[in-house]
């Protein structure tokens, strides 16, 4: 039987041939996942049973070919919570924590203790769950269209003790979906925002993620234009829209918000110093339509 130490060196060098920077981390995660120990290298001479060694080698090989680590592990952390992930759902990114922080700061500032919040294009549910964890009295809705993503969304809300998040299967670009959710204090979304150019230059890892969660039309702004226009009636007067977007899209997103009765646009930078989110206040009074 191969020892943990020998196997680690073998798998690490396989992954390092592709990416030296992540090799230690990736190999450690794979070992932790398969051996169940927090520090699997504590006992480097410990033999690894043949079937486990074969599984570990197979994961290391897939990782060395560019398959995302998060999908290999089947789970990933966001906001201190664990989210099940796999093909068909976008992997939660640390950048998105900036969006959660901005929404929480708005709730603190505006003294919103039990806000009505809708998370559009919810995917794994990472935003909805993080907000519900921090604001237990909030009425949170998570809207998602893809059946595969909905499977993860349901699992993740339940497993994180957020079973009372209202999950809605719906197309955020359809009027009927927007009409079904009125009187929102906050609409939050990390919609697809990559451009055609971005889609043609994806990192191998990202090609395994659903294009429907990545591609935002030719200039990447399609969802911001359509969603803001369609959903502005769902946000109450004085309520907010908070969006995540890609590098360099902030001025365009601001212009879209301002064209649609939103004002006081505030930007936030992510951990890498990139302007990543915007929040703005609705100034129109949304009255129920007179029939
Ligand atoms: N942040 C993702 C990426 O850069 C894109 C996610 C999205 O389009 N909302 O790959």
PDB file of C-alpha atoms and ligand atoms in Angstrom:
ATOM      1  CA  UNK A   1       0.000   0.000   0.000  1.00  0.00           C
ATOM      2  CA  UNK A   2       1.173   3.496  -0.782  1.00  0.00           C
ATOM      3  CA  UNK A   3       1.738   5.833   2.192  1.00  0.00           C
ATOM      4  CA  UNK A   4      -0.135   9.126   2.604  1.00  0.00           C
ATOM      5  CA  UNK A   5       3.126  11.028   2.111  1.00  0.00           C
ATOM      6  CA  UNK A   6       4.046   9.219  -1.122  1.00  0.00           C
ATOM      7  CA  UNK A   7       0.564   9.565  -2.532  1.00  0.00           C
ATOM      8  CA  UNK A   8       0.430  13.251  -1.625  1.00  0.00           C
ATOM      9  CA  UNK A   9       3.708  13.934  -3.447  1.00  0.00           C
ATOM     10  CA  UNK A  10       2.496  12.000  -6.498  1.00  0.00           C
ATOM     11  CA  UNK A  11      -0.880  13.821  -6.679  1.00  0.00           C
ATOM     12  CA  UNK A  12       0.593  17.201  -5.867  1.00  0.00           C
ATOM     13  CA  UNK A  13       3.058  17.023  -8.741  1.00  0.00           C
ATOM     14  CA  UNK A  14       0.297  15.931 -11.129  1.00  0.00           C
ATOM     15  CA  UNK A  15      -1.770  19.011 -10.208  1.00  0.00           C
ATOM     16  CA  UNK A  16       1.294  21.293 -10.059  1.00  0.00           C
ATOM     17  CA  UNK A  17       2.037  20.505 -13.703  1.00  0.00           C
ATOM     18  CA  UNK A  18      -1.125  22.477 -14.434  1.00  0.00           C
ATOM     19  CA  UNK A  19      -1.094  25.034 -11.616  1.00  0.00           C
ATOM     20  CA  UNK A  20       1.764  25.247  -9.112  1.00  0.00           C
ATOM     21  CA  UNK A  21      -0.019  27.905  -7.043  1.00  0.00           C
ATOM     22  CA  UNK A  22      -3.035  25.823  -6.107  1.00  0.00           C
ATOM     23  CA  UNK A  23      -1.393  22.371  -6.007  1.00  0.00           C
ATOM     24  CA  UNK A  24      -0.872  22.184  -2.219  1.00  0.00           C
ATOM     25  CA  UNK A  25      -4.353  23.459  -1.449  1.00  0.00           C
ATOM     26  CA  UNK A  26      -6.135  21.303  -4.032  1.00  0.00           C
ATOM     27  CA  UNK A  27      -4.291  18.129  -3.018  1.00  0.00           C
ATOM     28  CA  UNK A  28      -4.976  18.767   0.656  1.00  0.00           C
ATOM     29  CA  UNK A  29      -8.697  19.303  -0.035  1.00  0.00           C
ATOM     30  CA  UNK A  30      -8.888  16.055  -2.028  1.00  0.00           C
ATOM     31  CA  UNK A  31      -7.127  14.132   0.769  1.00  0.00           C
ATOM     32  CA  UNK A  32      -9.383  15.663   3.426  1.00  0.00           C
ATOM     33  CA  UNK A  33     -12.454  14.794   1.416  1.00  0.00           C
ATOM     34  CA  UNK A  34     -11.507  11.186   0.784  1.00  0.00           C
ATOM     35  CA  UNK A  35      -9.768  10.353   4.073  1.00  0.00           C
ATOM     36  CA  UNK A  36     -12.060  12.376   6.306  1.00  0.00           C
ATOM     37  CA  UNK A  37      -9.222  13.842   8.390  1.00  0.00           C
ATOM     38  CA  UNK A  38      -8.771  17.557   8.917  1.00  0.00           C
ATOM     39  CA  UNK A  39      -5.005  17.164   8.679  1.00  0.00           C
ATOM     40  CA  UNK A  40      -4.446  14.068   6.538  1.00  0.00           C
ATOM     41  CA  UNK A  41      -0.679  14.681   6.408  1.00  0.00           C
ATOM     42  CA  UNK A  42      -0.301  14.477  10.164  1.00  0.00           C
ATOM     43  CA  UNK A  43       0.594  10.817   9.708  1.00  0.00           C
ATOM     44  CA  UNK A  44       2.557  10.730   6.429  1.00  0.00           C
ATOM     45  CA  UNK A  45       3.631   7.095   6.878  1.00  0.00           C
ATOM     46  CA  UNK A  46       0.049   5.882   7.334  1.00  0.00           C
ATOM     47  CA  UNK A  47      -0.852   3.473   4.523  1.00  0.00           C
ATOM     48  CA  UNK A  48      -3.741   4.416   2.236  1.00  0.00           C
ATOM     49  CA  UNK A  49      -6.049   1.507   1.334  1.00  0.00           C
ATOM     50  CA  UNK A  50      -5.832   0.678  -2.389  1.00  0.00           C
ATOM     51  CA  UNK A  51      -9.435   1.625  -3.189  1.00  0.00           C
ATOM     52  CA  UNK A  52      -9.031   5.033  -1.481  1.00  0.00           C
ATOM     53  CA  UNK A  53      -5.715   5.605  -3.236  1.00  0.00           C
ATOM     54  CA  UNK A  54      -7.379   4.881  -6.591  1.00  0.00           C
ATOM     55  CA  UNK A  55     -10.165   7.375  -5.838  1.00  0.00           C
ATOM     56  CA  UNK A  56      -7.687  10.038  -4.747  1.00  0.00           C
ATOM     57  CA  UNK A  57      -5.596   9.507  -7.885  1.00  0.00           C
ATOM     58  CA  UNK A  58      -8.664   9.776 -10.068  1.00  0.00           C
ATOM     59  CA  UNK A  59      -9.737  13.094  -8.487  1.00  0.00           C
ATOM     60  CA  UNK A  60      -6.195  14.469  -8.742  1.00  0.00           C
ATOM     61  CA  UNK A  61      -6.113  13.500 -12.421  1.00  0.00           C
ATOM     62  CA  UNK A  62      -9.412  15.237 -13.151  1.00  0.00           C
ATOM     63  CA  UNK A  63      -8.243  18.307 -11.257  1.00  0.00           C
ATOM     64  CA  UNK A  64      -4.984  18.303 -13.262  1.00  0.00           C
ATOM     65  CA  UNK A  65      -7.114  18.403 -16.426  1.00  0.00           C
ATOM     66  CA  UNK A  66      -8.870  21.583 -15.284  1.00  0.00           C
ATOM     67  CA  UNK A  67     -12.045  20.179 -13.734  1.00  0.00           C
ATOM     68  CA  UNK A  68     -13.142  22.540 -10.928  1.00  0.00           C
ATOM     69  CA  UNK A  69     -12.042  21.515  -7.440  1.00  0.00           C
ATOM     70  CA  UNK A  70     -15.424  22.588  -6.051  1.00  0.00           C
ATOM     71  CA  UNK A  71     -17.309  20.149  -8.296  1.00  0.00           C
ATOM     72  CA  UNK A  72     -14.880  17.343  -7.400  1.00  0.00           C
ATOM     73  CA  UNK A  73     -15.539  17.945  -3.705  1.00  0.00           C
ATOM     74  CA  UNK A  74     -19.273  18.432  -4.295  1.00  0.00           C
ATOM     75  CA  UNK A  75     -19.406  21.323  -1.854  1.00  0.00           C
ATOM     76  CA  UNK A  76     -17.953  24.756  -1.210  1.00  0.00           C
ATOM     77  CA  UNK A  77     -18.016  27.344   1.535  1.00  0.00           C
ATOM     78  CA  UNK A  78     -19.631  30.758   1.293  1.00  0.00           C
ATOM     79  CA  UNK A  79     -20.329  33.102   4.192  1.00  0.00           C
ATOM     80  CA  UNK A  80     -19.238  30.381   6.626  1.00  0.00           C
ATOM     81  CA  UNK A  81     -21.947  28.024   5.321  1.00  0.00           C
ATOM     82  CA  UNK A  82     -21.577  24.877   3.308  1.00  0.00           C
ATOM     83  CA  UNK A  83     -23.157  24.710  -0.157  1.00  0.00           C
ATOM     84  CA  UNK A  84     -23.592  21.590  -2.260  1.00  0.00           C
ATOM     85  CA  UNK A  85     -22.395  22.221  -5.806  1.00  0.00           C
ATOM     86  CA  UNK A  86     -22.009  20.250  -9.011  1.00  0.00           C
ATOM     87  CA  UNK A  87     -22.417  20.619 -12.745  1.00  0.00           C
ATOM     88  CA  UNK A  88     -25.439  22.746 -13.510  1.00  0.00           C
ATOM     89  CA  UNK A  89     -24.991  25.293 -10.739  1.00  0.00           C
ATOM     90  CA  UNK A  90     -22.622  28.254 -10.460  1.00  0.00           C
ATOM     91  CA  UNK A  91     -19.917  27.839  -7.814  1.00  0.00           C
ATOM     92  CA  UNK A  92     -20.240  30.530  -5.109  1.00  0.00           C
ATOM     93  CA  UNK A  93     -17.404  33.083  -5.428  1.00  0.00           C
ATOM     94  CA  UNK A  94     -15.869  35.060  -2.551  1.00  0.00           C
ATOM     95  CA  UNK A  95     -16.568  38.271  -4.566  1.00  0.00           C
ATOM     96  CA  UNK A  96     -20.271  37.706  -4.006  1.00  0.00           C
ATOM     97  CA  UNK A  97     -19.795  38.152  -0.245  1.00  0.00           C
ATOM     98  CA  UNK A  98     -19.354  41.860  -1.078  1.00  0.00           C
ATOM     99  CA  UNK A  99     -22.952  41.889  -2.307  1.00  0.00           C
ATOM    100  CA  UNK A 100     -24.196  40.237   0.888  1.00  0.00           C
ATOM    101  CA  UNK A 101     -22.248  42.779   2.974  1.00  0.00           C
ATOM    102  CA  UNK A 102     -23.731  45.682   1.054  1.00  0.00           C
ATOM    103  CA  UNK A 103     -27.287  44.436   1.526  1.00  0.00           C
ATOM    104  CA  UNK A 104     -26.682  43.858   5.253  1.00  0.00           C
ATOM    105  CA  UNK A 105     -25.268  47.374   5.623  1.00  0.00           C
ATOM    106  CA  UNK A 106     -28.352  48.825   3.927  1.00  0.00           C
ATOM    107  CA  UNK A 107     -30.595  46.874   6.311  1.00  0.00           C
ATOM    108  CA  UNK A 108     -28.634  48.163   9.321  1.00  0.00           C
ATOM    109  CA  UNK A 109     -28.647  51.749   8.095  1.00  0.00           C
ATOM    110  CA  UNK A 110     -32.327  51.734   7.146  1.00  0.00           C
ATOM    111  CA  UNK A 111     -33.248  49.780  10.289  1.00  0.00           C
ATOM    112  CA  UNK A 112     -34.901  47.046   8.244  1.00  0.00           C
ATOM    113  CA  UNK A 113     -35.347  44.210  10.738  1.00  0.00           C
ATOM    114  CA  UNK A 114     -37.754  42.087   8.725  1.00  0.00           C
ATOM    115  CA  UNK A 115     -37.243  43.160   5.107  1.00  0.00           C
ATOM    116  CA  UNK A 116     -38.908  41.476   2.173  1.00  0.00           C
ATOM    117  CA  UNK A 117     -36.016  40.410  -0.055  1.00  0.00           C
ATOM    118  CA  UNK A 118     -35.947  38.691  -3.451  1.00  0.00           C
ATOM    119  CA  UNK A 119     -32.757  37.057  -4.731  1.00  0.00           C
ATOM    120  CA  UNK A 120     -33.036  36.729  -8.510  1.00  0.00           C
ATOM    121  CA  UNK A 121     -30.997  34.106 -10.416  1.00  0.00           C
ATOM    122  CA  UNK A 122     -30.397  32.467  -7.056  1.00  0.00           C
ATOM    123  CA  UNK A 123     -28.407  29.418  -8.285  1.00  0.00           C
ATOM    124  CA  UNK A 124     -26.940  27.557  -5.309  1.00  0.00           C
ATOM    125  CA  UNK A 125     -28.850  29.929  -3.004  1.00  0.00           C
ATOM    126  CA  UNK A 126     -25.667  31.301  -1.440  1.00  0.00           C
ATOM    127  CA  UNK A 127     -26.912  34.922  -1.314  1.00  0.00           C
ATOM    128  CA  UNK A 128     -30.385  34.031  -0.058  1.00  0.00           C
ATOM    129  CA  UNK A 129     -29.014  31.719   2.652  1.00  0.00           C
ATOM    130  CA  UNK A 130     -26.349  34.197   3.834  1.00  0.00           C
ATOM    131  CA  UNK A 131     -28.987  36.941   4.125  1.00  0.00           C
ATOM    132  CA  UNK A 132     -31.482  34.714   5.914  1.00  0.00           C
ATOM    133  CA  UNK A 133     -28.782  33.602   8.366  1.00  0.00           C
ATOM    134  CA  UNK A 134     -27.981  37.214   9.231  1.00  0.00           C
ATOM    135  CA  UNK A 135     -31.578  38.457   9.138  1.00  0.00           C
ATOM    136  CA  UNK A 136     -33.674  35.611  10.567  1.00  0.00           C
ATOM    137  CA  UNK A 137     -36.874  37.697  10.472  1.00  0.00           C
ATOM    138  CA  UNK A 138     -36.479  38.614   6.800  1.00  0.00           C
ATOM    139  CA  UNK A 139     -38.975  37.263   4.290  1.00  0.00           C
ATOM    140  CA  UNK A 140     -36.619  35.885   1.650  1.00  0.00           C
ATOM    141  CA  UNK A 141     -37.575  34.719  -1.851  1.00  0.00           C
ATOM    142  CA  UNK A 142     -35.142  32.889  -4.128  1.00  0.00           C
ATOM    143  CA  UNK A 143     -36.021  32.848  -7.836  1.00  0.00           C
ATOM    144  CA  UNK A 144     -34.364  30.361 -10.177  1.00  0.00           C
ATOM    145  CA  UNK A 145     -35.226  28.904 -13.574  1.00  0.00           C
ATOM    146  CA  UNK A 146     -32.884  25.970 -14.081  1.00  0.00           C
ATOM    147  CA  UNK A 147     -34.120  22.629 -12.751  1.00  0.00           C
ATOM    148  CA  UNK A 148     -30.592  21.482 -11.958  1.00  0.00           C
ATOM    149  CA  UNK A 149     -29.840  24.650  -9.998  1.00  0.00           C
ATOM    150  CA  UNK A 150     -33.217  24.383  -8.239  1.00  0.00           C
ATOM    151  CA  UNK A 151     -32.213  20.943  -6.950  1.00  0.00           C
ATOM    152  CA  UNK A 152     -29.128  22.455  -5.305  1.00  0.00           C
ATOM    153  CA  UNK A 153     -31.060  25.493  -4.110  1.00  0.00           C
ATOM    154  CA  UNK A 154     -33.593  23.300  -2.283  1.00  0.00           C
ATOM    155  CA  UNK A 155     -30.877  21.152  -0.697  1.00  0.00           C
ATOM    156  CA  UNK A 156     -28.803  24.148   0.357  1.00  0.00           C
ATOM    157  CA  UNK A 157     -31.615  26.114   1.954  1.00  0.00           C
ATOM    158  CA  UNK A 158     -32.755  23.050   3.913  1.00  0.00           C
ATOM    159  CA  UNK A 159     -29.265  21.898   4.962  1.00  0.00           C
ATOM    160  CA  UNK A 160     -28.424  25.376   6.244  1.00  0.00           C
ATOM    161  CA  UNK A 161     -31.549  25.635   8.378  1.00  0.00           C
ATOM    162  CA  UNK A 162     -33.192  28.087   5.964  1.00  0.00           C
ATOM    163  CA  UNK A 163     -36.104  25.931   4.860  1.00  0.00           C
ATOM    164  CA  UNK A 164     -38.417  28.918   5.201  1.00  0.00           C
ATOM    165  CA  UNK A 165     -36.808  30.700   2.230  1.00  0.00           C
ATOM    166  CA  UNK A 166     -39.527  30.789  -0.424  1.00  0.00           C
ATOM    167  CA  UNK A 167     -38.214  29.129  -3.562  1.00  0.00           C
ATOM    168  CA  UNK A 168     -39.834  30.223  -6.806  1.00  0.00           C
ATOM    169  CA  UNK A 169     -39.221  28.469 -10.107  1.00  0.00           C
ATOM    170  CA  UNK A 170     -39.470  31.231 -12.642  1.00  0.00           C
ATOM    171  CA  UNK A 171     -37.858  33.211 -15.413  1.00  0.00           C
ATOM    172  CA  UNK A 172     -36.727  36.577 -14.042  1.00  0.00           C
ATOM    173  CA  UNK A 173     -37.074  38.007 -17.555  1.00  0.00           C
ATOM    174  CA  UNK A 174     -40.830  37.305 -17.667  1.00  0.00           C
ATOM    175  CA  UNK A 175     -43.330  39.915 -16.508  1.00  0.00           C
ATOM    176  CA  UNK A 176     -45.476  37.314 -14.725  1.00  0.00           C
ATOM    177  CA  UNK A 177     -42.550  36.392 -12.430  1.00  0.00           C
ATOM    178  CA  UNK A 178     -41.987  40.049 -11.481  1.00  0.00           C
ATOM    179  CA  UNK A 179     -45.719  40.562 -10.955  1.00  0.00           C
ATOM    180  CA  UNK A 180     -45.811  37.647  -8.515  1.00  0.00           C
ATOM    181  CA  UNK A 181     -43.451  39.416  -6.094  1.00  0.00           C
ATOM    182  CA  UNK A 182     -44.451  42.948  -5.121  1.00  0.00           C
ATOM    183  CA  UNK A 183     -43.576  45.302  -2.272  1.00  0.00           C
ATOM    184  CA  UNK A 184     -39.922  44.332  -2.003  1.00  0.00           C
ATOM    185  CA  UNK A 185     -37.612  46.205   0.358  1.00  0.00           C
ATOM    186  CA  UNK A 186     -34.607  44.813  -1.456  1.00  0.00           C
ATOM    187  CA  UNK A 187     -34.068  43.091  -4.766  1.00  0.00           C
ATOM    188  CA  UNK A 188     -30.634  41.473  -4.908  1.00  0.00           C
ATOM    189  CA  UNK A 189     -29.046  39.656  -7.811  1.00  0.00           C
ATOM    190  CA  UNK A 190     -25.833  38.254  -9.190  1.00  0.00           C
ATOM    191  CA  UNK A 191     -27.109  37.683 -12.737  1.00  0.00           C
ATOM    192  CA  UNK A 192     -25.081  36.316 -15.646  1.00  0.00           C
ATOM    193  CA  UNK A 193     -22.798  39.138 -16.770  1.00  0.00           C
ATOM    194  CA  UNK A 194     -20.031  37.765 -18.968  1.00  0.00           C
ATOM    195  CA  UNK A 195     -19.753  39.215 -22.479  1.00  0.00           C
ATOM    196  CA  UNK A 196     -19.466  37.260 -25.751  1.00  0.00           C
ATOM    197  CA  UNK A 197     -15.765  38.043 -25.675  1.00  0.00           C
ATOM    198  CA  UNK A 198     -15.444  36.726 -22.075  1.00  0.00           C
ATOM    199  CA  UNK A 199     -17.272  33.522 -23.072  1.00  0.00           C
ATOM    200  CA  UNK A 200     -14.737  32.900 -25.825  1.00  0.00           C
ATOM    201  CA  UNK A 201     -11.844  33.224 -23.370  1.00  0.00           C
ATOM    202  CA  UNK A 202     -13.092  31.254 -20.358  1.00  0.00           C
ATOM    203  CA  UNK A 203     -10.626  29.619 -18.018  1.00  0.00           C
ATOM    204  CA  UNK A 204     -10.967  25.804 -18.459  1.00  0.00           C
ATOM    205  CA  UNK A 205     -12.522  25.465 -14.983  1.00  0.00           C
ATOM    206  CA  UNK A 206     -15.296  27.938 -15.805  1.00  0.00           C
ATOM    207  CA  UNK A 207     -16.241  26.077 -19.015  1.00  0.00           C
ATOM    208  CA  UNK A 208     -17.701  23.342 -16.778  1.00  0.00           C
ATOM    209  CA  UNK A 209     -20.093  25.825 -15.166  1.00  0.00           C
ATOM    210  CA  UNK A 210     -23.504  26.471 -16.740  1.00  0.00           C
ATOM    211  CA  UNK A 211     -23.334  29.039 -19.545  1.00  0.00           C
ATOM    212  CA  UNK A 212     -26.859  30.086 -18.544  1.00  0.00           C
ATOM    213  CA  UNK A 213     -25.408  31.398 -15.258  1.00  0.00           C
ATOM    214  CA  UNK A 214     -22.502  33.179 -16.943  1.00  0.00           C
ATOM    215  CA  UNK A 215     -23.525  34.706 -20.273  1.00  0.00           C
ATOM    216  CA  UNK A 216     -25.177  38.116 -20.073  1.00  0.00           C
ATOM    217  CA  UNK A 217     -25.511  38.810 -23.806  1.00  0.00           C
ATOM    218  CA  UNK A 218     -23.107  40.476 -26.261  1.00  0.00           C
ATOM    219  CA  UNK A 219     -22.057  43.259 -23.845  1.00  0.00           C
ATOM    220  CA  UNK A 220     -22.866  41.308 -20.647  1.00  0.00           C
ATOM    221  CA  UNK A 221     -25.501  43.833 -19.574  1.00  0.00           C
ATOM    222  CA  UNK A 222     -28.664  42.164 -20.903  1.00  0.00           C
ATOM    223  CA  UNK A 223     -29.966  41.048 -17.521  1.00  0.00           C
ATOM    224  CA  UNK A 224     -29.432  44.444 -15.867  1.00  0.00           C
ATOM    225  CA  UNK A 225     -31.384  46.207 -18.622  1.00  0.00           C
ATOM    226  CA  UNK A 226     -34.275  43.751 -18.696  1.00  0.00           C
ATOM    227  CA  UNK A 227     -34.487  42.994 -14.959  1.00  0.00           C
ATOM    228  CA  UNK A 228     -34.345  46.607 -13.829  1.00  0.00           C
ATOM    229  CA  UNK A 229     -37.071  47.598 -16.281  1.00  0.00           C
ATOM    230  CA  UNK A 230     -39.288  44.615 -15.408  1.00  0.00           C
ATOM    231  CA  UNK A 231     -38.761  44.524 -11.662  1.00  0.00           C
ATOM    232  CA  UNK A 232     -38.736  48.211 -10.737  1.00  0.00           C
ATOM    233  CA  UNK A 233     -42.475  47.979 -10.061  1.00  0.00           C
ATOM    234  CA  UNK A 234     -41.804  45.203  -7.546  1.00  0.00           C
ATOM    235  CA  UNK A 235     -39.537  47.360  -5.393  1.00  0.00           C
ATOM    236  CA  UNK A 236     -41.398  49.589  -2.957  1.00  0.00           C
ATOM    237  CA  UNK A 237     -40.766  53.336  -2.836  1.00  0.00           C
ATOM    238  CA  UNK A 238     -37.554  53.859  -0.889  1.00  0.00           C
ATOM    239  CA  UNK A 239     -36.586  50.214  -1.450  1.00  0.00           C
ATOM    240  CA  UNK A 240     -33.332  49.078  -3.063  1.00  0.00           C
ATOM    241  CA  UNK A 241     -31.836  47.110  -5.899  1.00  0.00           C
ATOM    242  CA  UNK A 242     -28.386  45.617  -5.227  1.00  0.00           C
ATOM    243  CA  UNK A 243     -26.448  44.036  -8.104  1.00  0.00           C
ATOM    244  CA  UNK A 244     -23.157  42.260  -8.573  1.00  0.00           C
ATOM    245  CA  UNK A 245     -21.452  42.817 -11.952  1.00  0.00           C
ATOM    246  CA  UNK A 246     -18.175  42.281 -13.762  1.00  0.00           C
ATOM    247  CA  UNK A 247     -15.031  44.363 -13.869  1.00  0.00           C
ATOM    248  CA  UNK A 248     -15.581  47.636 -15.726  1.00  0.00           C
ATOM    249  CA  UNK A 249     -19.390  47.351 -15.904  1.00  0.00           C
ATOM    250  CA  UNK A 250     -20.099  49.775 -13.039  1.00  0.00           C
ATOM    251  CA  UNK A 251     -20.792  52.907 -15.089  1.00  0.00           C
ATOM    252  CA  UNK A 252     -23.174  51.061 -17.405  1.00  0.00           C
ATOM    253  CA  UNK A 253     -25.039  49.435 -14.515  1.00  0.00           C
ATOM    254  CA  UNK A 254     -25.311  52.826 -12.786  1.00  0.00           C
ATOM    255  CA  UNK A 255     -26.753  54.367 -15.946  1.00  0.00           C
ATOM    256  CA  UNK A 256     -29.313  51.544 -16.246  1.00  0.00           C
ATOM    257  CA  UNK A 257     -30.388  52.021 -12.615  1.00  0.00           C
ATOM    258  CA  UNK A 258     -30.684  55.801 -12.990  1.00  0.00           C
ATOM    259  CA  UNK A 259     -32.686  55.473 -16.208  1.00  0.00           C
ATOM    260  CA  UNK A 260     -35.181  53.371 -14.217  1.00  0.00           C
ATOM    261  CA  UNK A 261     -36.022  55.629 -11.275  1.00  0.00           C
ATOM    262  CA  UNK A 262     -33.207  54.473  -9.011  1.00  0.00           C
ATOM    263  CA  UNK A 263     -30.982  57.024  -7.347  1.00  0.00           C
ATOM    264  CA  UNK A 264     -28.060  57.421  -4.878  1.00  0.00           C
ATOM    265  CA  UNK A 265     -26.057  54.651  -6.550  1.00  0.00           C
ATOM    266  CA  UNK A 266     -23.397  53.336  -4.195  1.00  0.00           C
ATOM    267  CA  UNK A 267     -20.562  51.094  -5.381  1.00  0.00           C
ATOM    268  CA  UNK A 268     -18.544  48.545  -3.417  1.00  0.00           C
ATOM    269  CA  UNK A 269     -15.163  47.018  -4.169  1.00  0.00           C
ATOM    270  CA  UNK A 270     -14.467  43.312  -3.752  1.00  0.00           C
ATOM    271  CA  UNK A 271     -11.437  41.861  -1.931  1.00  0.00           C
ATOM    272  CA  UNK A 272      -9.348  42.347  -5.071  1.00  0.00           C
ATOM    273  CA  UNK A 273     -10.136  46.088  -5.246  1.00  0.00           C
ATOM    274  CA  UNK A 274     -12.492  45.750  -8.240  1.00  0.00           C
ATOM    275  CA  UNK A 275     -15.764  47.698  -8.189  1.00  0.00           C
ATOM    276  CA  UNK A 276     -18.053  44.686  -7.933  1.00  0.00           C
ATOM    277  CA  UNK A 277     -21.482  45.747  -6.649  1.00  0.00           C
ATOM    278  CA  UNK A 278     -23.921  48.643  -6.753  1.00  0.00           C
ATOM    279  CA  UNK A 279     -26.992  49.454  -4.712  1.00  0.00           C
ATOM    280  CA  UNK A 280     -29.522  52.172  -5.456  1.00  0.00           C
ATOM    281  CA  UNK A 281     -32.782  53.465  -4.025  1.00  0.00           C
ATOM    282  CA  UNK A 282     -36.121  53.477  -5.803  1.00  0.00           C
ATOM    283  CA  UNK A 283     -37.788  56.885  -5.886  1.00  0.00           C
ATOM    284  CA  UNK A 284     -41.040  56.088  -7.619  1.00  0.00           C
ATOM    285  CA  UNK A 285     -44.258  55.246  -5.832  1.00  0.00           C
ATOM    286  CA  UNK A 286     -45.461  51.860  -7.005  1.00  0.00           C
ATOM    287  CA  UNK A 287     -49.213  51.830  -6.818  1.00  0.00           C
ATOM    288  CA  UNK A 288     -51.182  48.713  -7.636  1.00  0.00           C
ATOM    289  CA  UNK A 289     -52.386  48.950 -11.242  1.00  0.00           C
ATOM    290  CA  UNK A 290     -55.965  50.244 -11.591  1.00  0.00           C
ATOM    291  CA  UNK A 291     -57.996  47.697 -13.476  1.00  0.00           C
TER     292      UNK A 291
HETATM  293  N1  LIG B   1     -18.103  35.819 -11.416  1.00  0.00           N
HETATM  294  C1  LIG B   1     -18.287  34.855 -12.467  1.00  0.00           C
HETATM  295  C2  LIG B   1     -17.028  34.714 -13.289  1.00  0.00           C
HETATM  296  O1  LIG B   1     -16.296  35.666 -13.417  1.00  0.00           O
HETATM  297  C3  LIG B   1     -19.413  35.252 -13.350  1.00  0.00           C
HETATM  298  C4  LIG B   1     -20.684  35.063 -12.638  1.00  0.00           C
HETATM  299  C5  LIG B   1     -21.777  35.824 -13.254  1.00  0.00           C
HETATM  300  O2  LIG B   1     -21.827  36.017 -14.479  1.00  0.00           O
HETATM  301  N2  LIG B   1     -22.658  36.304 -12.448  1.00  0.00           N
HETATM  302  O3  LIG B   1     -16.748  33.672 -13.809  1.00  0.00           O
END
